[in-house]
Coordinates of N, CA and C in Angstrom, one line a residue:
X1 N -15.0 6.1 -33.0 CA -14.7 4.7 -32.6 C -13.5 4.7 -31.7
X2 N -13.6 4.0 -30.6 CA -12.5 3.9 -29.6 C -11.3 3.2 -30.1
X3 N -10.2 3.7 -29.9 CA -8.9 3.1 -30.3 C -8.6 1.8 -29.5
X4 N -8.2 0.8 -30.1 CA -7.9 -0.5 -29.4 C -6.7 -0.3 -28.6
X5 N -6.7 -0.7 -27.4 CA -5.6 -0.5 -26.5 C -4.6 -1.7 -26.7
X6 N -3.3 -1.3 -26.4 CA -2.3 -2.4 -26.4 C -2.6 -3.3 -25.3
X7 N -2.5 -4.6 -25.5 CA -2.8 -5.6 -24.5 C -1.5 -6.5 -24.2
X8 N -1.3 -6.6 -22.9 CA -0.1 -7.3 -22.4 C -0.5 -8.4 -21.4
X9 N -1.7 -8.9 -21.5 CA -2.1 -9.9 -20.6 C -1.2 -11.1 -20.6
X10 N -0.6 -11.4 -21.7 CA 0.2 -12.6 -21.8 C 1.5 -12.4 -21.0
X11 N 1.8 -11.2 -20.6 CA 3.0 -10.9 -19.8 C 2.8 -11.0 -18.3
X12 N 1.5 -11.0 -17.9 CA 1.3 -11.1 -16.5 C 1.7 -12.5 -16.0
X13 N 2.5 -12.5 -14.9 CA 3.0 -13.8 -14.4 C 4.3 -14.2 -14.9
X14 N 4.9 -13.4 -15.9 CA 6.2 -13.8 -16.5 C 7.3 -13.1 -15.7
X15 N 7.0 -12.2 -14.8 CA 8.0 -11.4 -14.1 C 8.4 -12.0 -12.8
X16 N 9.1 -11.2 -12.0 CA 9.5 -11.6 -10.6 C 9.0 -10.6 -9.7
X17 N 8.8 -11.0 -8.4 CA 8.3 -10.2 -7.4 C 9.3 -9.1 -7.0
X18 N 8.8 -7.9 -6.6 CA 9.8 -6.8 -6.2 C 10.8 -7.3 -5.2
X19 N 10.5 -8.1 -4.2 CA 11.4 -8.5 -3.2 C 12.5 -9.4 -3.9
X20 N 12.1 -10.3 -4.8 CA 13.0 -11.1 -5.5 C 14.0 -10.3 -6.3
X21 N 13.5 -9.2 -6.9 CA 14.4 -8.3 -7.7 C 15.4 -7.7 -6.8
X22 N 15.0 -7.2 -5.6 CA 15.9 -6.6 -4.7 C 16.9 -7.6 -4.1
X23 N 16.5 -8.7 -3.8 CA 17.4 -9.7 -3.2 C 18.4 -10.2 -4.3
X24 N 18.0 -10.2 -5.5 CA 18.9 -10.7 -6.6 C 19.8 -9.6 -7.2
X25 N 19.8 -8.4 -6.7 CA 20.6 -7.4 -7.3 C 22.1 -7.6 -7.1
X26 N 22.9 -7.3 -8.1 CA 24.3 -7.3 -8.0 C 24.8 -6.0 -7.4
X27 N 26.0 -6.0 -6.8 CA 26.7 -4.8 -6.3 C 27.5 -4.2 -7.4
X28 N 27.2 -3.0 -7.8 CA 27.9 -2.2 -8.8 C 28.3 -0.9 -8.3
X29 N 29.3 -0.3 -9.0 CA 29.7 1.1 -8.6 C 29.4 2.0 -9.9
X30 N 28.7 3.1 -9.6 CA 28.4 4.0 -10.7 C 29.0 5.4 -10.3
X31 N 30.2 5.6 -10.8 CA 31.0 6.8 -10.4 C 30.3 8.1 -10.7
X32 N 29.8 8.3 -12.0 CA 29.3 9.5 -12.4 C 28.0 9.9 -11.6
X33 N 27.3 8.8 -11.2 CA 26.1 9.0 -10.4 C 26.3 9.0 -8.9
X34 N 27.6 9.0 -8.5 CA 27.9 9.0 -7.1 C 27.3 7.9 -6.3
X35 N 27.3 6.7 -6.9 CA 26.7 5.5 -6.2 C 27.8 4.5 -6.0
X36 N 28.4 4.3 -4.8 CA 29.5 3.4 -4.6 C 29.0 1.9 -4.6
X37 N 27.7 1.7 -4.2 CA 27.2 0.4 -4.1 C 25.7 0.5 -4.5
X38 N 25.4 0.0 -5.7 CA 24.0 0.1 -6.2 C 23.0 -0.6 -5.4
X39 N 23.3 -1.8 -4.9 CA 22.4 -2.6 -4.1 C 22.1 -1.9 -2.8
X40 N 23.1 -1.4 -2.2 CA 22.9 -0.7 -0.9 C 22.1 0.6 -1.1
X41 N 22.4 1.3 -2.2 CA 21.7 2.6 -2.4 C 20.2 2.3 -2.7
X42 N 20.0 1.2 -3.5 CA 18.6 0.9 -3.8 C 17.8 0.6 -2.5
X43 N 18.4 -0.1 -1.5 CA 17.7 -0.4 -0.3 C 17.6 0.8 0.6
X44 N 18.6 1.7 0.5 CA 18.4 3.0 1.3 C 17.2 3.8 0.7
X45 N 17.2 3.9 -0.6 CA 16.1 4.6 -1.2 C 14.7 4.0 -0.9
X46 N 14.7 2.7 -0.8 CA 13.5 2.0 -0.5 C 13.1 2.1 0.9
X47 N 14.0 1.9 1.9 CA 13.7 2.0 3.3 C 13.4 3.4 3.8
X48 N 14.0 4.4 3.1 CA 13.9 5.8 3.6 C 12.7 6.5 2.9
X49 N 11.9 5.8 2.1 CA 10.8 6.4 1.4 C 9.9 7.1 2.4
X50 N 9.4 8.2 2.1 CA 8.4 8.9 3.0 C 7.5 9.8 2.1
X51 N 6.4 10.1 2.7 CA 5.4 10.9 2.0 C 5.5 12.4 2.4
X52 N 5.8 13.3 1.5 CA 5.9 14.7 1.8 C 4.5 15.3 2.0
X53 N 3.5 14.8 1.3 CA 2.1 15.3 1.4 C 1.2 14.2 1.8
X54 N 0.4 14.3 2.9 CA -0.5 13.3 3.3 C -1.6 13.0 2.3
X55 N -1.9 14.0 1.5 CA -3.0 13.8 0.5 C -2.6 12.8 -0.5
X56 N -1.3 12.8 -0.9 CA -0.8 11.8 -1.8 C -0.9 10.4 -1.3
X57 N -0.6 10.2 0.0 CA -0.7 8.9 0.6 C -2.2 8.4 0.6
X58 N -3.1 9.4 0.9 CA -4.5 9.0 0.9 C -5.0 8.6 -0.5
X59 N -4.4 9.3 -1.5 CA -4.8 9.0 -2.9 C -4.4 7.6 -3.2
X60 N -3.2 7.3 -3.0 CA -2.7 5.9 -3.4 C -3.3 4.8 -2.5
X61 N -3.6 5.1 -1.3 CA -4.3 4.1 -0.4 C -5.7 3.8 -1.0
X62 N -6.3 4.9 -1.5 CA -7.7 4.7 -2.0 C -7.7 3.8 -3.3
X63 N -6.5 3.7 -4.0 CA -6.5 2.9 -5.2 C -6.7 1.5 -4.9
X64 N -6.6 1.1 -3.6 CA -6.8 -0.3 -3.2 C -8.2 -0.8 -3.6
X65 N -9.1 0.2 -3.9 CA -10.5 -0.2 -4.3 C -10.4 -0.8 -5.7
X66 N -9.4 -0.4 -6.5 CA -9.3 -0.9 -7.9 C -8.4 -2.2 -7.9
X67 N -9.0 -3.3 -7.4 CA -8.2 -4.5 -7.3 C -7.9 -5.2 -8.6
X68 N -8.4 -4.7 -9.7 CA -8.2 -5.3 -11.0 C -6.9 -4.7 -11.7
X69 N -6.3 -3.8 -11.0 CA -5.1 -3.2 -11.7 C -3.8 -4.0 -11.5
X70 N -2.9 -3.9 -12.4 CA -1.7 -4.7 -12.4 C -0.5 -3.8 -12.9
X71 N 0.6 -3.9 -12.3 CA 1.8 -3.1 -12.7 C 2.9 -4.0 -13.1
X72 N 3.5 -3.7 -14.3 CA 4.7 -4.4 -14.8 C 5.8 -3.3 -14.8
X73 N 6.9 -3.6 -14.2 CA 8.0 -2.7 -14.3 C 9.2 -3.3 -15.1
X74 N 9.5 -2.7 -16.2 CA 10.6 -3.1 -17.1 C 11.9 -2.4 -16.6
X75 N 12.8 -3.2 -16.2 CA 14.1 -2.6 -15.8 C 15.2 -3.7 -15.6
X76 N 16.4 -3.2 -15.2 CA 17.5 -4.1 -14.9 C 18.1 -3.6 -13.6
X77 N 19.1 -4.2 -13.1 CA 19.7 -3.7 -11.8 C 21.0 -2.9 -12.1
X78 N 21.3 -2.6 -13.4 CA 22.6 -1.9 -13.7 C 22.3 -0.5 -14.2
X79 N 21.1 0.0 -14.2 CA 20.8 1.3 -14.6 C 20.6 2.3 -13.4
X80 N 21.3 3.4 -13.4 CA 21.2 4.3 -12.2 C 19.8 4.9 -12.0
X81 N 19.1 5.1 -13.0 CA 17.7 5.6 -12.9 C 16.8 4.6 -12.1
X82 N 17.1 3.3 -12.4 CA 16.4 2.2 -11.7 C 16.7 2.3 -10.2
X83 N 18.0 2.6 -9.8 CA 18.3 2.6 -8.4 C 17.6 3.6 -7.6
X84 N 17.3 4.8 -8.3 CA 16.5 5.8 -7.6 C 15.0 5.7 -7.8
X85 N 14.6 5.3 -9.0 CA 13.1 5.5 -9.2 C 12.3 4.2 -8.9
X86 N 12.9 3.0 -9.1 CA 12.1 1.8 -8.8 C 11.7 1.7 -7.3
X87 N 12.6 2.0 -6.4 CA 12.1 2.0 -5.0 C 10.9 2.8 -4.7
X88 N 10.8 4.0 -5.4 CA 9.6 4.8 -5.2 C 8.4 4.1 -5.8
X89 N 8.6 3.6 -7.0 CA 7.5 2.8 -7.7 C 7.0 1.7 -6.8
X90 N 7.9 0.9 -6.3 CA 7.6 -0.2 -5.4 C 6.7 0.3 -4.2
X91 N 7.1 1.4 -3.6 CA 6.4 1.9 -2.4 C 5.0 2.4 -2.8
X92 N 4.9 3.0 -3.9 CA 3.6 3.5 -4.4 C 2.6 2.3 -4.7
X93 N 3.1 1.3 -5.3 CA 2.3 0.2 -5.6 C 2.0 -0.6 -4.3
X94 N 2.9 -0.7 -3.4 CA 2.6 -1.3 -2.1 C 1.4 -0.6 -1.4
X95 N 1.5 0.7 -1.4 CA 0.5 1.5 -0.7 C -0.9 1.4 -1.4
X96 N -0.8 1.1 -2.7 CA -2.0 1.0 -3.5 C -2.6 -0.4 -3.5
X97 N -1.8 -1.3 -3.0 CA -2.2 -2.7 -3.1 C -2.3 -3.3 -4.5
X98 N -1.6 -2.7 -5.4 CA -1.6 -3.1 -6.8 C -0.6 -4.2 -7.0
X99 N -1.0 -5.3 -7.6 CA 0.0 -6.4 -7.9 C 1.1 -5.9 -8.8
X100 N 2.3 -6.2 -8.4 CA 3.4 -5.7 -9.2 C 4.5 -6.8 -9.4
X101 N 5.0 -6.7 -10.6 CA 6.1 -7.7 -11.0 C 7.1 -7.0 -11.9
X102 N 8.3 -7.4 -11.8 CA 9.4 -6.9 -12.6 C 9.7 -7.8 -13.8
X103 N 9.7 -7.2 -14.9 CA 10.2 -7.8 -16.1 C 11.6 -7.4 -16.4
X104 N 12.6 -8.3 -16.3 CA 14.0 -7.9 -16.6 C 14.1 -7.6 -18.1
X105 N 14.6 -6.4 -18.4 CA 14.5 -5.8 -19.7 C 15.1 -6.7 -20.8
X106 N 16.3 -7.3 -20.5 CA 16.9 -8.1 -21.5 C 16.1 -9.4 -21.8
X107 N 15.3 -9.8 -20.9 CA 14.5 -11.0 -21.1 C 13.2 -10.7 -21.8
X108 N 12.8 -9.4 -22.0 CA 11.6 -9.1 -22.6 C 11.8 -7.9 -23.6
X109 N 12.7 -8.0 -24.5 CA 13.1 -6.9 -25.4 C 11.9 -6.4 -26.3
X110 N 11.0 -7.4 -26.7 CA 9.9 -7.0 -27.5 C 8.9 -6.1 -26.8
X111 N 8.8 -6.4 -25.5 CA 7.9 -5.5 -24.7 C 8.5 -4.2 -24.4
X112 N 9.8 -4.2 -24.1 CA 10.5 -3.0 -23.9 C 10.5 -2.0 -25.1
X113 N 10.5 -2.6 -26.2 CA 10.5 -1.8 -27.5 C 9.2 -1.2 -27.7
X114 N 8.2 -1.5 -27.0 CA 6.9 -0.9 -27.1 C 6.8 0.4 -26.3
X115 N 7.8 0.7 -25.5 CA 7.8 1.8 -24.6 C 9.2 2.6 -24.6
X116 N 9.6 2.9 -25.8 CA 10.9 3.6 -26.0 C 10.8 5.0 -25.6
X117 N 11.9 5.6 -25.1 CA 12.0 7.0 -24.8 C 12.9 7.7 -25.7
X118 N 12.5 8.6 -26.5 CA 13.3 9.3 -27.5 C 14.0 8.3 -28.4
X119 N 13.3 7.2 -28.7 CA 13.8 6.2 -29.6 C 14.7 5.2 -29.0
X120 N 15.0 5.3 -27.6 CA 15.9 4.4 -27.0 C 15.2 3.6 -25.8
X121 N 15.9 2.6 -25.4 CA 15.5 1.8 -24.3 C 15.9 2.4 -22.9
X122 N 15.2 3.4 -22.5 CA 15.4 4.0 -21.2 C 14.6 3.3 -20.2
X123 N 15.2 3.1 -19.0 CA 14.5 2.4 -18.0 C 14.7 3.1 -16.6
X124 N 13.7 2.8 -15.7 CA 12.6 1.9 -15.7 C 11.4 2.4 -16.4
X125 N 10.6 1.5 -16.9 CA 9.3 1.8 -17.4 C 8.2 1.0 -16.6
X126 N 7.3 1.7 -16.0 CA 6.2 1.1 -15.3 C 5.0 1.1 -16.2
X127 N 4.4 0.0 -16.4 CA 3.2 -0.2 -17.3 C 2.0 -0.6 -16.4
X128 N 0.9 0.1 -16.5 CA -0.2 -0.2 -15.7 C -1.3 -0.8 -16.6
X129 N -1.9 -2.0 -16.1 CA -2.8 -2.8 -16.9 C -4.1 -2.9 -16.1
X130 N -5.2 -3.2 -16.8 CA -6.5 -3.5 -16.2 C -6.6 -5.1 -16.1
X131 N -7.7 -5.6 -15.6 CA -7.8 -7.0 -15.5 C -7.7 -7.8 -16.8
X132 N -8.1 -7.1 -17.9 CA -8.0 -7.8 -19.2 C -6.7 -7.7 -19.8
X133 N -5.7 -7.0 -19.1 CA -4.4 -6.9 -19.7 C -4.2 -5.7 -20.6
X134 N -5.2 -4.8 -20.7 CA -5.1 -3.7 -21.5 C -4.2 -2.6 -20.8
X135 N -3.3 -2.0 -21.6 CA -2.4 -1.0 -21.1 C -3.2 0.3 -20.9
X136 N -3.3 0.8 -19.6 CA -4.0 2.0 -19.3 C -3.1 3.2 -19.4
X137 N -1.8 3.0 -19.1 CA -0.8 4.0 -19.2 C 0.5 3.5 -18.7
X138 N 1.5 4.4 -18.9 CA 2.9 4.0 -18.5 C 3.6 5.2 -17.9
X139 N 4.7 4.9 -17.1 CA 5.5 6.0 -16.6 C 7.0 5.6 -16.7
X140 N 7.8 6.6 -17.0 CA 9.3 6.3 -17.1 C 9.9 7.1 -18.2
X141 N 11.2 7.1 -18.2 CA 12.0 6.4 -17.3 C 12.5 7.2 -16.1
X142 N 12.2 8.5 -16.1 CA 12.6 9.3 -15.0 C 11.7 10.5 -15.0
X143 N 11.6 11.2 -13.8 CA 10.7 12.4 -13.7 C 11.0 13.4 -14.9
X144 N 10.0 14.1 -15.2 CA 10.1 15.0 -16.4 C 11.2 16.0 -16.3
X145 N 11.4 16.6 -15.2 CA 12.5 17.6 -15.1 C 13.9 17.0 -15.2
X146 N 14.0 15.7 -14.9 CA 15.3 15.0 -15.1 C 15.4 14.5 -16.6
X147 N 14.3 14.1 -17.1 CA 14.3 13.7 -18.5 C 14.6 14.8 -19.4
X148 N 14.3 16.1 -19.0 CA 14.6 17.2 -19.8 C 16.1 17.4 -19.9
X149 N 16.8 17.1 -18.9 CA 18.3 17.2 -18.9 C 18.9 16.3 -20.0
X150 N 18.4 15.0 -20.0 CA 18.9 14.1 -21.0 C 18.4 14.5 -22.4
X151 N 17.2 14.9 -22.6 CA 16.7 15.4 -23.9 C 17.5 16.5 -24.4
X152 N 17.9 17.4 -23.5 CA 18.7 18.6 -23.9 C 20.1 18.1 -24.4
X153 N 20.6 17.2 -23.7 CA 21.9 16.6 -24.1 C 21.9 16.0 -25.5
X154 N 20.8 15.2 -25.7 CA 20.7 14.5 -27.0 C 20.5 15.5 -28.2
X155 N 19.8 16.6 -27.9 CA 19.6 17.6 -28.9 C 20.9 18.4 -29.2
X156 N 21.6 18.6 -28.2 CA 22.9 19.4 -28.3 C 24.1 18.6 -28.8
X157 N 23.9 17.3 -28.7 CA 25.1 16.4 -29.0 C 24.5 15.2 -29.8
X158 N 24.0 15.4 -31.0 CA 23.4 14.3 -31.8 C 24.5 13.3 -32.4
X159 N 25.7 13.7 -32.5 CA 26.8 12.9 -33.1 C 27.5 12.1 -32.1
X160 N 27.2 10.8 -32.0 CA 27.9 9.9 -31.0 C 29.3 9.7 -31.4
X161 N 29.7 10.0 -32.6 CA 31.1 9.8 -33.0 C 32.0 11.0 -32.7
X162 N 31.4 12.1 -32.3 CA 32.2 13.3 -32.0 C 33.1 13.1 -30.9
X163 N 34.4 13.6 -31.0 CA 35.4 13.4 -29.9 C 35.0 13.8 -28.5
X164 N 34.1 14.8 -28.4 CA 33.7 15.2 -27.1 C 32.4 14.6 -26.6
X165 N 31.8 13.7 -27.4 CA 30.5 13.1 -27.0 C 30.6 12.4 -25.7
X166 N 31.5 11.5 -25.4 CA 31.6 10.8 -24.2 C 31.8 11.7 -23.0
X167 N 32.7 12.7 -23.1 CA 32.9 13.7 -22.0 C 31.6 14.4 -21.7
X168 N 30.9 14.9 -22.7 CA 29.7 15.6 -22.5 C 28.6 14.7 -21.9
X169 N 28.6 13.4 -22.3 CA 27.6 12.5 -21.7 C 27.9 12.2 -20.3
X170 N 29.2 12.1 -19.9 CA 29.5 11.8 -18.5 C 29.2 13.1 -17.7
X171 N 29.4 14.3 -18.3 CA 29.0 15.5 -17.5 C 27.5 15.5 -17.3
X172 N 26.7 15.0 -18.2 CA 25.3 15.0 -18.1 C 24.9 14.0 -17.0
X173 N 25.6 12.8 -17.0 CA 25.3 11.8 -16.0 C 25.6 12.4 -14.6
X174 N 26.7 13.2 -14.5 CA 27.0 13.8 -13.2 C 25.9 14.8 -12.7
X175 N 25.4 15.5 -13.7 CA 24.3 16.5 -13.4 C 23.1 15.7 -12.9
X176 N 22.7 14.6 -13.6 CA 21.6 13.8 -13.2 C 21.8 13.3 -11.8
X177 N 23.0 12.8 -11.5 CA 23.4 12.2 -10.2 C 23.2 13.3 -9.1
X178 N 23.7 14.5 -9.4 CA 23.5 15.6 -8.4 C 22.1 15.9 -8.1
X179 N 21.2 15.8 -9.2 CA 19.8 16.1 -9.0 C 19.1 15.0 -8.1
X180 N 19.5 13.8 -8.4 CA 19.0 12.7 -7.6 C 19.4 12.8 -6.1
X181 N 20.6 13.2 -5.9 CA 21.2 13.3 -4.5 C 20.7 14.6 -3.8
X182 N 20.1 15.5 -4.5 CA 19.7 16.8 -4.0 C 18.7 16.7 -2.9
X183 N 17.9 15.7 -2.8 CA 16.8 15.6 -1.8 C 15.6 14.8 -2.3
X184 N 14.5 15.2 -1.8 CA 13.3 14.5 -2.1 C 12.5 15.0 -3.4
X185 N 13.1 15.9 -4.1 CA 12.4 16.5 -5.2 C 12.1 15.4 -6.3
X186 N 13.0 14.6 -6.6 CA 12.8 13.6 -7.6 C 11.7 12.6 -7.2
X187 N 11.7 12.2 -5.9 CA 10.7 11.3 -5.4 C 9.3 12.0 -5.4
X188 N 9.2 13.2 -5.0 CA 7.9 13.9 -5.1 C 7.4 14.1 -6.5
X189 N 8.4 14.3 -7.4 CA 8.0 14.4 -8.8 C 7.4 13.1 -9.4
X190 N 8.0 12.0 -9.0 CA 7.5 10.7 -9.4 C 6.1 10.5 -8.8
X191 N 5.9 10.8 -7.5 CA 4.6 10.6 -6.9 C 3.5 11.5 -7.6
X192 N 3.9 12.7 -7.9 CA 3.0 13.6 -8.6 C 2.6 13.1 -10.0
X193 N 3.6 12.7 -10.8 CA 3.4 12.3 -12.1 C 2.6 11.0 -12.2
X194 N 2.9 10.0 -11.3 CA 2.2 8.8 -11.3 C 0.7 9.0 -10.8
X195 N 0.6 9.9 -9.8 CA -0.8 10.2 -9.4 C -1.6 10.8 -10.5
X196 N -1.0 11.7 -11.3 CA -1.8 12.3 -12.4 C -2.2 11.2 -13.4
X197 N -1.3 10.3 -13.6 CA -1.6 9.2 -14.5 C -2.8 8.4 -14.0
X198 N -2.7 8.0 -12.8 CA -3.8 7.2 -12.2 C -5.1 7.9 -12.1
X199 N -5.0 9.2 -11.9 CA -6.3 10.0 -11.8 C -7.0 10.0 -13.1
X200 N -6.2 9.9 -14.2 CA -6.8 9.9 -15.5 C -7.6 8.6 -15.9
X201 N -7.1 7.5 -15.4 CA -7.7 6.3 -15.8 C -8.5 5.5 -14.7
X202 N -8.6 6.1 -13.5 CA -9.4 5.5 -12.5 C -10.7 6.4 -12.2
X203 N -10.9 7.4 -13.0 CA -12.1 8.2 -12.8 C -13.4 7.4 -12.8

């Protein structure tokens, strides 16, 4: 017997458009992630998006045939992973012609709690739905090789009350920031992972 899918049809239309999210972003400084202006960095990441592999672009362009798909992105504008990853998600959905809206995490906590990462509210989370609102899959909060860095930190430092916890956390943030700044690897990883996800449910 087929397992009943999670349904979020009631959430379609409750979010804001990608452009509205971008225009409404506040300016913040994230020292450990080497981001002096989060709004400016988001726009740089969005405007500078490019395809490393033409085959990937063709794949996402072909998704335009699946006009019944919908994407909900759970996020805020104060998370560094959002600054790097959401511009890529926006571009992928634009190329696919898939309707996309942003659900601000604080305004939809019950939905966010359906997609926890290691028991926590890591963001962004992109949720992909069919026309009936059934959840086909989700991606987030960061590419697997970056998530591995955070998972390793949590495994090695489980005690948040330890005197060195904050220092080690900030060191991990700096490592993640350096990986994001290193080039297009994080972007290509997102494209690859989202492509694999779509390939599974659009066969």
